[in-house]
Coordinates of N, CA and C in Angstrom, one line a residue:
M22 N 47.9 19.2 23.3 CA 46.4 19.8 22.3 C 44.6 20.0 23.1
P23 N 44.7 21.2 22.5 CA 43.3 21.7 23.5 C 42.4 20.3 23.0
I24 N 41.1 20.7 24.4 CA 40.1 19.4 24.1 C 39.1 19.8 23.1
G25 N 38.8 20.8 22.8 CA 38.0 21.4 21.9 C 38.7 20.5 20.3
V26 N 39.8 20.5 20.2 CA 40.5 20.2 18.8 C 40.4 18.7 18.7
I27 N 40.4 18.1 20.0 CA 40.5 16.6 20.3 C 39.4 16.7 19.9
I28 N 38.2 16.5 20.4 CA 36.7 16.7 20.0 C 36.6 17.0 18.7
V29 N 36.9 17.6 17.9 CA 36.3 18.1 16.6 C 37.3 16.8 15.8
I30 N 38.6 16.6 16.2 CA 39.4 15.6 14.8 C 38.3 14.3 15.6
S31 N 38.3 13.9 16.9 CA 37.2 12.6 17.4 C 36.2 12.6 16.3
L32 N 35.4 13.4 16.5 CA 34.0 13.4 16.0 C 34.7 13.5 13.7
S33 N 35.4 14.3 13.4 CA 35.6 13.9 12.5 C 36.0 12.5 11.9
I34 N 36.6 11.7 12.4 CA 37.1 10.4 12.1 C 35.4 9.5 12.1
I35 N 34.8 9.6 13.4 CA 33.6 8.8 13.5 C 32.7 9.0 12.2
I36 N 32.7 10.3 11.7 CA 31.7 10.4 10.6 C 32.6 10.1 9.5
A37 N 33.7 10.2 8.9 CA 34.7 9.7 7.8 C 34.4 7.9 8.0
V38 N 34.3 7.3 9.0 CA 34.3 6.1 9.2 C 32.9 5.4 8.9
R39 N 31.7 6.6 9.6 CA 30.4 6.3 9.4 C 30.0 5.9 7.6
I40 N 30.7 7.3 6.9 CA 30.2 7.8 5.4 C 31.2 6.5 4.5
R41 N 32.2 6.1 5.2 CA 32.7 4.8 4.2 C 32.1 3.2 4.5
S42 N 31.2 3.2 5.7 CA 30.6 2.0 5.9 C 29.3 2.1 5.1
L43 N 28.6 3.3 5.0 CA 27.3 3.3 4.3 C 27.8 3.3 2.7
R44 N 29.0 4.0 2.5 CA 29.1 3.7 0.8 C 29.3 2.1 0.7
Q45 N 30.3 1.4 1.5 CA 29.9 -0.1 1.3 C 29.2 -0.5 1.0
K46 N 28.1 -0.3 2.0 CA 26.7 -1.1 2.1 C 26.0 -0.4 0.6
E47 N 25.9 0.5 0.6 CA 25.4 0.9 -0.7 C 25.8 0.0 -1.8
A48 N 27.0 -0.2 -2.0 CA 28.0 -0.7 -3.2 C 27.6 -2.0 -3.6
A49 N 27.3 -2.8 -2.1 CA 26.9 -4.1 -2.0 C 25.4 -4.4 -2.5
V50 N 24.5 -3.3 -2.0 CA 23.2 -3.8 -2.3 C 23.4 -3.5 -3.8
E51 N 24.4 -2.4 -4.5 CA 23.7 -2.3 -5.5 C 24.3 -3.2 -6.6
E52 N 25.3 -4.0 -6.0 CA 26.1 -5.0 -6.9 C 25.4 -6.5 -6.8
D53 N 24.3 -6.4 -5.4 CA 23.3 -7.8 -5.7 C 22.3 -7.3 -6.4
F54 N 21.9 -6.3 -6.6 CA 20.9 -6.4 -7.5 C 21.3 -6.3 -8.9
W55 N 22.2 -5.9 -9.4 CA 23.0 -6.1 -10.7 C 23.0 -7.7 -11.1
K56 N 23.3 -8.5 -10.0 CA 23.8 -9.6 -10.1 C 22.3 -10.5 -10.5
R57 N 21.6 -10.1 -9.4 CA 19.8 -10.6 -9.3 C 19.7 -10.5 -11.0
E58 N 19.8 -9.2 -11.3 CA 19.2 -8.3 -12.9 C 19.8 -9.5 -13.6
R59 N 21.1 -9.8 -13.4 CA 21.9 -10.8 -14.8 C 21.4 -12.2 -14.7
D60 N 20.9 -12.5 -13.3 CA 20.9 -13.9 -13.3 C 18.9 -14.2 -13.6
A61 N 18.5 -12.9 -13.6 CA 17.0 -12.9 -13.8 C 17.3 -12.9 -15.8
N62 N 17.8 -12.3 -16.3 CA 17.6 -12.1 -17.6 C 18.5 -13.3 -18.1
L63 N 18.8 -14.5 -17.5 CA 19.1 -15.5 -17.9 C 18.0 -16.7 -17.6
A64 N 17.3 -16.7 -17.0 CA 16.2 -17.5 -16.3 C 15.5 -18.3 -17.2
T65 N 15.0 -19.4 -17.4 CA 13.9 -20.2 -18.0 C 13.2 -19.5 -18.4
N66 N 12.4 -19.1 -19.5 CA 11.1 -19.0 -19.6 C 9.8 -19.8 -19.1
R67 N 8.7 -19.5 -18.1 CA 7.6 -20.5 -17.9 C 6.4 -20.7 -18.6
D68 N 5.9 -21.5 -19.0 CA 4.7 -21.1 -19.5 C 3.4 -20.6 -18.4
I69 N 3.3 -19.4 -18.6 CA 2.1 -18.6 -17.8 C 0.8 -18.6 -18.2
S70 N 0.1 -19.4 -19.3 CA -1.0 -19.7 -19.5 C -1.8 -20.4 -18.4
N71 N -1.6 -21.2 -17.5 CA -2.5 -21.6 -16.9 C -1.8 -21.1 -15.0
L72 N -1.5 -19.9 -14.8 CA -1.4 -19.5 -13.8 C -2.9 -19.1 -13.2
S73 N -2.9 -19.0 -12.2 CA -4.4 -18.3 -11.0 C -5.2 -17.7 -11.7
Y74 N -5.2 -16.8 -12.8 CA -5.7 -15.6 -13.2 C -7.0 -15.7 -12.5
I75 N -7.3 -13.5 -12.3 CA -8.3 -13.7 -11.7 C -9.9 -13.4 -12.4
T76 N -10.9 -14.3 -11.9 CA -12.1 -14.2 -12.6 C -13.2 -12.9 -12.4
I77 N -13.4 -12.0 -12.7 CA -14.2 -11.3 -12.4 C -15.7 -11.3 -12.1
P78 N -16.5 -11.7 -11.2 CA -17.7 -12.1 -11.3 C -18.9 -11.2 -10.9
L79 N -19.2 -11.1 -12.6 CA -19.6 -9.9 -13.0 C -21.1 -10.0 -12.7
D80 N -21.7 -11.2 -12.3 CA -23.1 -11.2 -12.0 C -23.2 -11.0 -10.4
K81 N -22.3 -10.6 -9.6 CA -22.2 -10.3 -8.0 C -22.3 -8.8 -7.9
L82 N -21.8 -8.4 -8.6 CA -21.1 -6.7 -8.7 C -22.8 -5.9 -8.7
P83 N -23.3 -5.2 -8.1 CA -24.2 -4.2 -8.1 C -24.0 -3.6 -9.2
F84 N -24.0 -3.7 -10.6 CA -23.6 -1.9 -11.4 C -25.0 -1.6 -11.8
D85 N -26.1 -2.3 -11.8 CA -27.4 -1.7 -11.6 C -27.3 -0.3 -10.8
S86 N -27.0 -0.7 -9.7 CA -26.6 0.3 -8.9 C -26.0 1.9 -9.4
C87 N -25.2 1.8 -10.3 CA -24.4 2.8 -11.0 C -25.0 3.4 -12.1
T88 N -25.4 4.9 -12.1 CA -26.2 5.7 -12.5 C -25.2 6.7 -13.0
S89 N -24.4 6.9 -12.6 CA -23.7 8.9 -13.2 C -23.0 8.3 -14.4
S90 N -22.8 9.0 -14.9 CA -21.7 8.9 -16.2 C -20.5 8.2 -15.9
I91 N -19.7 8.7 -14.6 CA -18.4 8.1 -14.2 C -18.4 6.9 -13.8
E92 N -19.5 6.6 -13.2 CA -19.7 5.2 -12.6 C -19.9 4.5 -13.8
L93 N -20.7 4.7 -14.7 CA -21.1 3.8 -16.0 C -19.6 3.7 -16.9
D94 N -19.0 4.7 -16.8 CA -17.3 4.3 -17.6 C -16.7 3.5 -17.0
N95 N -17.0 3.4 -15.7 CA -16.0 2.3 -14.7 C -16.7 0.8 -14.8
V96 N -17.8 0.9 -14.9 CA -18.6 -0.3 -15.1 C -18.2 -1.0 -16.7
N97 N -18.0 -0.2 -17.5 CA -17.9 -0.7 -18.6 C -16.3 -1.0 -18.7
R98 N -15.7 -0.2 -17.9 CA -13.7 -0.7 -17.9 C -13.7 -2.1 -17.4
I99 N -14.5 -2.3 -16.1 CA -14.7 -3.6 -15.8 C -15.1 -4.8 -16.7
R100 N -16.2 -4.3 -17.1 CA -16.7 -5.4 -18.1 C -15.5 -5.9 -19.3
D101 N -15.1 -4.9 -19.4 CA -13.8 -4.8 -20.7 C -12.4 -5.9 -20.3
L102 N -12.7 -5.4 -18.8 CA -11.5 -6.2 -18.2 C -11.6 -7.8 -17.8
S103 N -12.7 -8.3 -17.9 CA -12.9 -9.6 -17.4 C -13.1 -10.1 -18.8
N104 N -12.7 -9.7 -19.8 CA -12.2 -10.4 -21.3 C -10.4 -10.6 -21.2
K105 N -10.0 -9.8 -20.0 CA -8.4 -9.8 -20.1 C -7.6 -11.0 -18.9
K106 N -6.3 -11.5 -19.2 CA -6.0 -11.7 -17.7 C -5.8 -10.7 -17.1
L107 N -5.5 -10.9 -15.6 CA -5.4 -10.3 -14.2 C -4.7 -10.9 -13.4
L108 N -3.8 -10.5 -13.0 CA -3.4 -11.0 -12.0 C -2.5 -9.8 -10.8
N109 N -2.6 -10.2 -9.1 CA -2.2 -8.7 -8.7 C -0.8 -9.3 -8.4
L110 N -0.2 -8.2 -9.3 CA 1.8 -8.3 -9.3 C 2.1 -7.1 -8.4
N111 N 1.2 -6.4 -7.5 CA 1.5 -5.2 -7.3 C 2.9 -5.2 -6.1
Q112 N 3.0 -6.7 -5.6 CA 4.6 -6.7 -5.2 C 5.5 -7.2 -5.5
K113 N 5.4 -7.1 -7.1 CA 7.0 -8.0 -7.6 C 7.1 -6.5 -8.8
T114 N 8.7 -7.1 -8.5 CA 9.4 -6.2 -9.5 C 9.7 -6.9 -10.5
N115 N 10.1 -5.9 -11.5 CA 10.2 -6.8 -13.1 C 11.6 -7.5 -12.6
T116 N 12.4 -7.9 -11.7 CA 13.6 -8.3 -11.9 C 13.0 -9.7 -10.4
Q117 N 11.9 -9.5 -10.0 CA 11.4 -11.1 -9.4 C 10.3 -11.6 -10.4
L118 N 9.7 -10.7 -11.4 CA 8.9 -11.5 -12.3 C 10.1 -12.0 -13.5
K119 N 11.4 -11.6 -14.0 CA 12.1 -12.5 -14.6 C 12.6 -13.8 -14.2
E120 N 12.6 -13.5 -12.6 CA 13.2 -14.8 -11.9 C 12.3 -15.7 -11.9
E121 N 11.1 -15.7 -11.8 CA 9.8 -16.6 -11.6 C 9.2 -17.0 -13.0
Y122 N 9.3 -16.2 -13.8 CA 8.7 -16.7 -15.0 C 9.2 -16.6 -16.5
G123 N 10.7 -16.0 -15.9 CA 11.5 -16.0 -17.3 C 11.5 -14.4 -18.0
P124 N 12.4 -14.1 -18.4 CA 12.4 -12.6 -19.3 C 11.5 -12.5 -20.4
G125 N 11.5 -13.6 -20.9 CA 10.3 -13.3 -22.1 C 9.4 -13.4 -22.1
N126 N 8.5 -13.2 -20.6 CA 7.3 -13.7 -20.4 C 7.1 -11.7 -19.7
L127 N 8.0 -11.2 -19.3 CA 8.0 -9.2 -18.9 C 6.9 -9.0 -19.2
S128 N 7.1 -8.7 -21.0 CA 6.1 -7.7 -21.4 C 4.4 -8.5 -20.9
A129 N 4.7 -9.3 -21.1 CA 2.8 -10.1 -21.0 C 2.7 -10.0 -19.6
L130 N 3.5 -10.1 -18.7 CA 3.1 -9.9 -17.2 C 2.9 -8.7 -16.7
T131 N 3.7 -8.0 -17.5 CA 3.3 -6.4 -17.2 C 2.0 -5.8 -17.5
E132 N 1.3 -6.2 -18.9 CA 0.6 -6.1 -19.2 C -0.6 -6.9 -18.4
I133 N -0.4 -7.8 -17.8 CA -1.6 -8.4 -16.9 C -1.7 -7.7 -15.4
G134 N -0.2 -7.2 -15.2 CA -0.6 -6.6 -13.8 C -1.3 -5.5 -14.0
E135 N -1.1 -4.4 -15.2 CA -1.6 -3.4 -15.5 C -2.9 -3.4 -15.7
N136 N -3.4 -4.7 -16.1 CA -4.8 -4.7 -15.9 C -5.7 -4.7 -14.9
F137 N -4.8 -5.8 -13.9 CA -5.0 -5.4 -12.6 C -5.3 -4.4 -11.8
V138 N -4.3 -3.5 -11.8 CA -4.3 -2.0 -11.3 C -5.7 -0.9 -12.2
Q139 N -6.2 -1.3 -13.3 CA -7.3 -0.7 -13.4 C -8.5 -1.1 -12.8
L140 N -8.4 -2.6 -12.5 CA -9.5 -3.0 -12.1 C -9.7 -2.8 -10.7
E141 N -8.5 -2.4 -9.6 CA -8.9 -2.4 -8.9 C -9.3 -0.7 -8.7
E142 N -8.4 0.2 -9.7 CA -8.9 1.8 -9.4 C -10.6 1.9 -9.8
A143 N -11.2 0.8 -10.3 CA -12.2 0.9 -11.2 C -13.0 0.3 -9.8
L144 N -12.9 -0.4 -9.2 CA -14.0 -1.0 -8.5 C -13.9 0.3 -7.1
Y145 N -12.6 0.8 -6.8 CA -12.7 1.4 -5.3 C -13.6 2.8 -6.1
C146 N -13.5 3.3 -7.1 CA -14.2 4.8 -7.8 C -15.8 4.4 -7.4
L147 N -16.1 3.0 -7.9 CA -17.2 2.5 -8.3 C -17.9 2.6 -6.0
G148 N -16.9 2.2 -5.3 CA -17.1 2.0 -4.1 C -17.6 3.5 -3.6
K149 N -16.7 4.0 -4.2 CA -16.6 6.0 -3.5 C -17.8 6.5 -4.2
A150 N -18.0 6.2 -5.0 CA -19.2 6.6 -5.8 C -20.8 6.7 -4.9
R151 N -20.6 5.1 -4.6 CA -22.3 4.5 -4.3 C -21.9 4.7 -2.7
Y152 N -20.8 4.9 -2.0 CA -21.0 5.7 -0.5 C -21.0 7.2 -0.7
E153 N -20.9 8.0 -1.5 CA -20.8 9.3 -1.2 C -22.9 9.8 -1.5
E154 N -23.2 8.2 -2.2 CA -25.1 8.7 -2.3 C -24.7 8.0 -1.3
G155 N -24.6 7.5 -0.2 CA -25.2 6.9 0.4 C -25.6 5.6 0.6
D156 N -25.6 5.0 -0.1 CA -25.5 3.5 -1.0 C -24.5 2.6 0.0
Y157 N -24.9 2.5 1.0 CA -23.4 2.2 1.6 C -23.3 0.4 1.4
E158 N -24.7 -0.3 1.1 CA -24.6 -1.8 1.0 C -23.8 -1.8 -0.3
H159 N -24.0 -1.4 -1.2 CA -23.8 -1.5 -2.7 C -22.0 -1.1 -2.8
A160 N -21.9 0.1 -2.5 CA -20.4 0.1 -2.0 C -19.8 -0.7 -1.2
L161 N -19.9 -1.5 -0.4 CA -19.2 -2.8 0.5 C -19.1 -3.7 -0.7
S162 N -20.4 -3.8 -1.8 CA -19.8 -4.8 -2.9 C -18.8 -4.8 -3.6
F163 N -18.4 -3.9 -3.8 CA -17.0 -2.9 -4.8 C -15.8 -3.0 -3.9
L164 N -16.3 -2.4 -2.5 CA -14.9 -2.5 -1.6 C -14.5 -3.6 -1.6
E165 N -15.4 -4.8 -0.5 CA -15.0 -5.9 -0.4 C -14.4 -7.0 -1.2
Y166 N -15.0 -6.6 -2.5 CA -14.4 -7.7 -3.8 C -13.0 -7.1 -3.9
A167 N -12.9 -5.9 -3.8 CA -11.8 -5.5 -3.8 C -10.3 -5.7 -2.6
A168 N -10.7 -5.9 -1.7 CA -10.1 -6.5 -0.5 C -9.7 -7.9 -0.9
S169 N -10.6 -8.6 -1.4 CA -10.3 -9.9 -1.3 C -9.3 -10.3 -2.8
I170 N -9.2 -9.5 -3.3 CA -8.3 -9.8 -4.3 C -7.2 -9.1 -4.1
K171 N -7.1 -8.7 -2.5 CA -5.9 -7.6 -2.4 C -5.5 -6.5 -2.9
S172 N -6.7 -5.7 -3.4 CA -6.3 -4.3 -3.7 C -5.1 -3.6 -3.2
G173 N -4.0 -3.2 -3.8 CA -3.4 -2.0 -3.1 C -3.4 -0.7 -2.9
I174 N -4.7 -0.1 -3.3 CA -5.2 0.9 -3.1 C -5.5 1.2 -1.5
N175 N -4.9 2.0 -0.7 CA -5.1 2.5 1.0 C -6.3 2.9 0.9
K176 N -7.2 3.9 0.2 CA -8.3 4.4 0.7 C -9.8 3.6 0.5
N177 N -8.7 2.1 -0.3 CA -10.0 1.3 -0.2 C -10.4 0.5 1.0
Y178 N -9.2 0.9 2.0 CA -9.8 0.2 3.3 C -10.1 0.7 4.1
T179 N -9.7 2.2 3.9 CA -10.4 3.4 4.7 C -11.7 3.6 4.4
L180 N -12.2 3.5 3.3 CA -13.8 3.7 2.7 C -14.2 2.4 3.3
L181 N -13.7 1.0 3.2 CA -14.5 0.0 3.7 C -14.9 0.1 5.2
G182 N -13.9 0.7 5.6 CA -13.9 0.3 7.4 C -15.0 1.8 7.4
D183 N -15.1 2.5 6.9 CA -16.4 3.6 6.6 C -17.6 3.2 6.9
C184 N -17.8 2.3 5.4 CA -19.0 1.7 5.2 C -19.4 0.9 6.8
Y185 N -18.8 -0.2 7.3 CA -19.3 -0.8 8.0 C -19.1 -0.1 9.3
H186 N -18.8 1.2 9.4 CA -19.1 2.1 10.7 C -20.5 2.7 10.4
A187 N -20.7 3.0 9.2 CA -21.9 3.6 9.1 C -23.6 2.5 9.0
L188 N -23.3 1.2 8.8 CA -23.7 0.4 9.0 C -23.8 -0.4 9.9
G189 N -23.0 -0.1 11.3 CA -23.1 -0.4 12.6 C -22.5 -1.3 12.7
Q190 N -21.9 -2.0 11.9 CA -21.2 -3.2 11.4 C -19.9 -3.2 11.7
D191 N -19.5 -2.3 13.0 CA -17.9 -2.2 13.4 C -16.9 -3.7 13.7
R192 N -17.6 -4.2 14.3 CA -16.6 -5.2 13.9 C -16.2 -6.1 13.4
K193 N -16.8 -6.1 12.3 CA -15.6 -6.4 10.8 C -14.5 -5.4 10.4
I194 N -14.5 -4.3 11.2 CA -13.4 -3.4 10.9 C -12.1 -4.3 11.6
E195 N -12.3 -5.0 12.6 CA -11.3 -5.8 12.9 C -10.8 -6.5 12.1
H196 N -11.5 -7.3 11.2 CA -11.2 -8.7 10.3 C -10.2 -7.8 9.2
I197 N -10.3 -6.5 8.7 CA -9.8 -5.4 7.9 C -7.9 -5.2 9.1
L198 N -8.4 -4.8 10.1 CA -7.1 -4.9 10.9 C -6.0 -6.0 10.8
E199 N -6.6 -7.2 11.1 CA -5.9 -8.6 10.8 C -5.7 -8.6 9.5
M200 N -5.9 -8.2 8.3 CA -5.5 -8.4 7.1 C -4.4 -7.3 6.7
L201 N -4.1 -6.1 7.0 CA -3.1 -5.0 6.7 C -1.6 -5.7 6.5
P202 N -1.6 -6.5 7.6 CA 0.0 -7.1 7.5 C 0.4 -7.7 6.2
L203 N -0.8 -8.5 5.8 CA -0.8 -9.1 4.5 C -0.7 -8.4 3.2
L204 N -0.8 -7.4 3.3 CA -1.0 -6.6 2.3 C -0.1 -5.8 1.6
N205 N 0.9 -5.2 2.7 CA 2.2 -4.1 2.4 C 1.5 -2.7 1.9
L206 N 0.6 -2.4 2.5 CA 0.0 -1.3 1.5 C 1.6 -0.1 1.8
T207 N 1.0 0.9 1.1 CA 2.6 1.7 1.1 C 2.0 2.6 2.6
M208 N 0.5 3.0 2.6 CA 0.3 3.7 4.1 C -0.6 3.1 5.4
E209 N 0.0 1.7 5.1 CA -0.4 1.0 6.2 C -0.5 1.8 7.6
D210 N 0.2 2.3 8.1 CA -0.1 2.7 9.2 C -0.9 3.7 9.4
Q211 N -1.6 4.6 8.3 CA -2.4 5.9 8.4 C -3.9 5.2 8.6
V212 N -3.8 4.0 7.5 CA -5.2 3.0 7.6 C -5.3 2.7 9.0
R213 N -4.5 2.1 9.1 CA -4.6 1.4 10.8 C -5.5 2.5 11.8
E214 N -4.1 3.8 11.5 CA -4.8 4.4 12.6 C -6.6 5.0 12.3
H215 N -6.9 5.3 11.1 CA -7.9 5.5 10.6 C -9.1 4.3 11.3
L216 N -8.7 3.7 10.8 CA -9.5 2.1 11.4 C -9.6 1.9 12.9
N217 N -8.6 1.7 13.6 CA -8.9 2.2 15.2 C -9.5 3.9 15.6
E218 N -9.5 4.4 15.1 CA -10.4 5.6 15.6 C -11.9 5.3 15.2
L219 N -12.1 4.6 14.0 CA -13.5 4.2 13.8 C -14.2 3.0 15.2
L220 N -13.2 2.0 16.0 CA -13.4 1.2 16.5 C -13.9 2.0 17.8
F221 N -12.6 3.3 18.1 CA -12.7 4.0 19.2 C -14.0 4.7 19.2
I222 N -14.6 5.4 18.4 CA -15.7 5.8 17.9 C -17.3 4.7 18.9
H223 N -16.9 3.7 17.7 CA -18.0 2.7 18.3 C -17.9 2.1 19.7
T224 N -16.5 2.3 20.3 CA -16.4 1.8 21.8 C -17.3 3.1 22.3
T225 N -16.9 4.1 22.0 CA -17.4 5.1 23.2 C -18.7 5.3 22.9
I226 N -19.5 4.9 21.5 CA -20.8 5.7 21.9 C -21.0 4.3 22.6
S227 N -21.0 3.3 22.3 CA -21.5 1.6 22.8 C -21.8 1.9 24.3
G228 N -20.2 2.5 24.8 CA -20.2 2.9 26.6 C -21.4 3.9 27.3
Q229 N -21.7 4.5 26.0 CA -22.7 5.8 27.0 C -23.9 5.0 27.2

């Protein structure tokens, strides 16, 4: 049998085995998912009235620095959210929420998680608006608070780094880099790269 034919047959067998293995793994993952879903739907409903809900420190956020209509809309948005329950559930799937708190709480927890998403968006918008006005100190107040509640917005951390850099507080950028592994950001590598570039610029300038 020609060597070329043998190679083609061998490759075909290897590919077929590989495809079969991948399909078996996919089937196992899917079966595990549906098993968890079935178990989650039977989980006991917990009392969620006393969870560690987020309390927005309205008196510590520099709302007085906000003047544009977009900023004021976000200020009002945050004030409204301060009267609602908020939890950072960005890293939780519906299955995990049902497993931990019971299926009967899923609807309430979904709303609580969405409240948090609105909060992190409003904080980022205010930080960005203040940064663009050159008001780095007040921008930091919004961005640092968002970081303290582990906002999942990637740009919150790149902009936070930009503020520190603009204020000559580059050492604080290192603290953000230490935080990143705990945040599970969707674009962690890009955020890390941006922050490292800021540190490189600082080191280069300092060395001149």
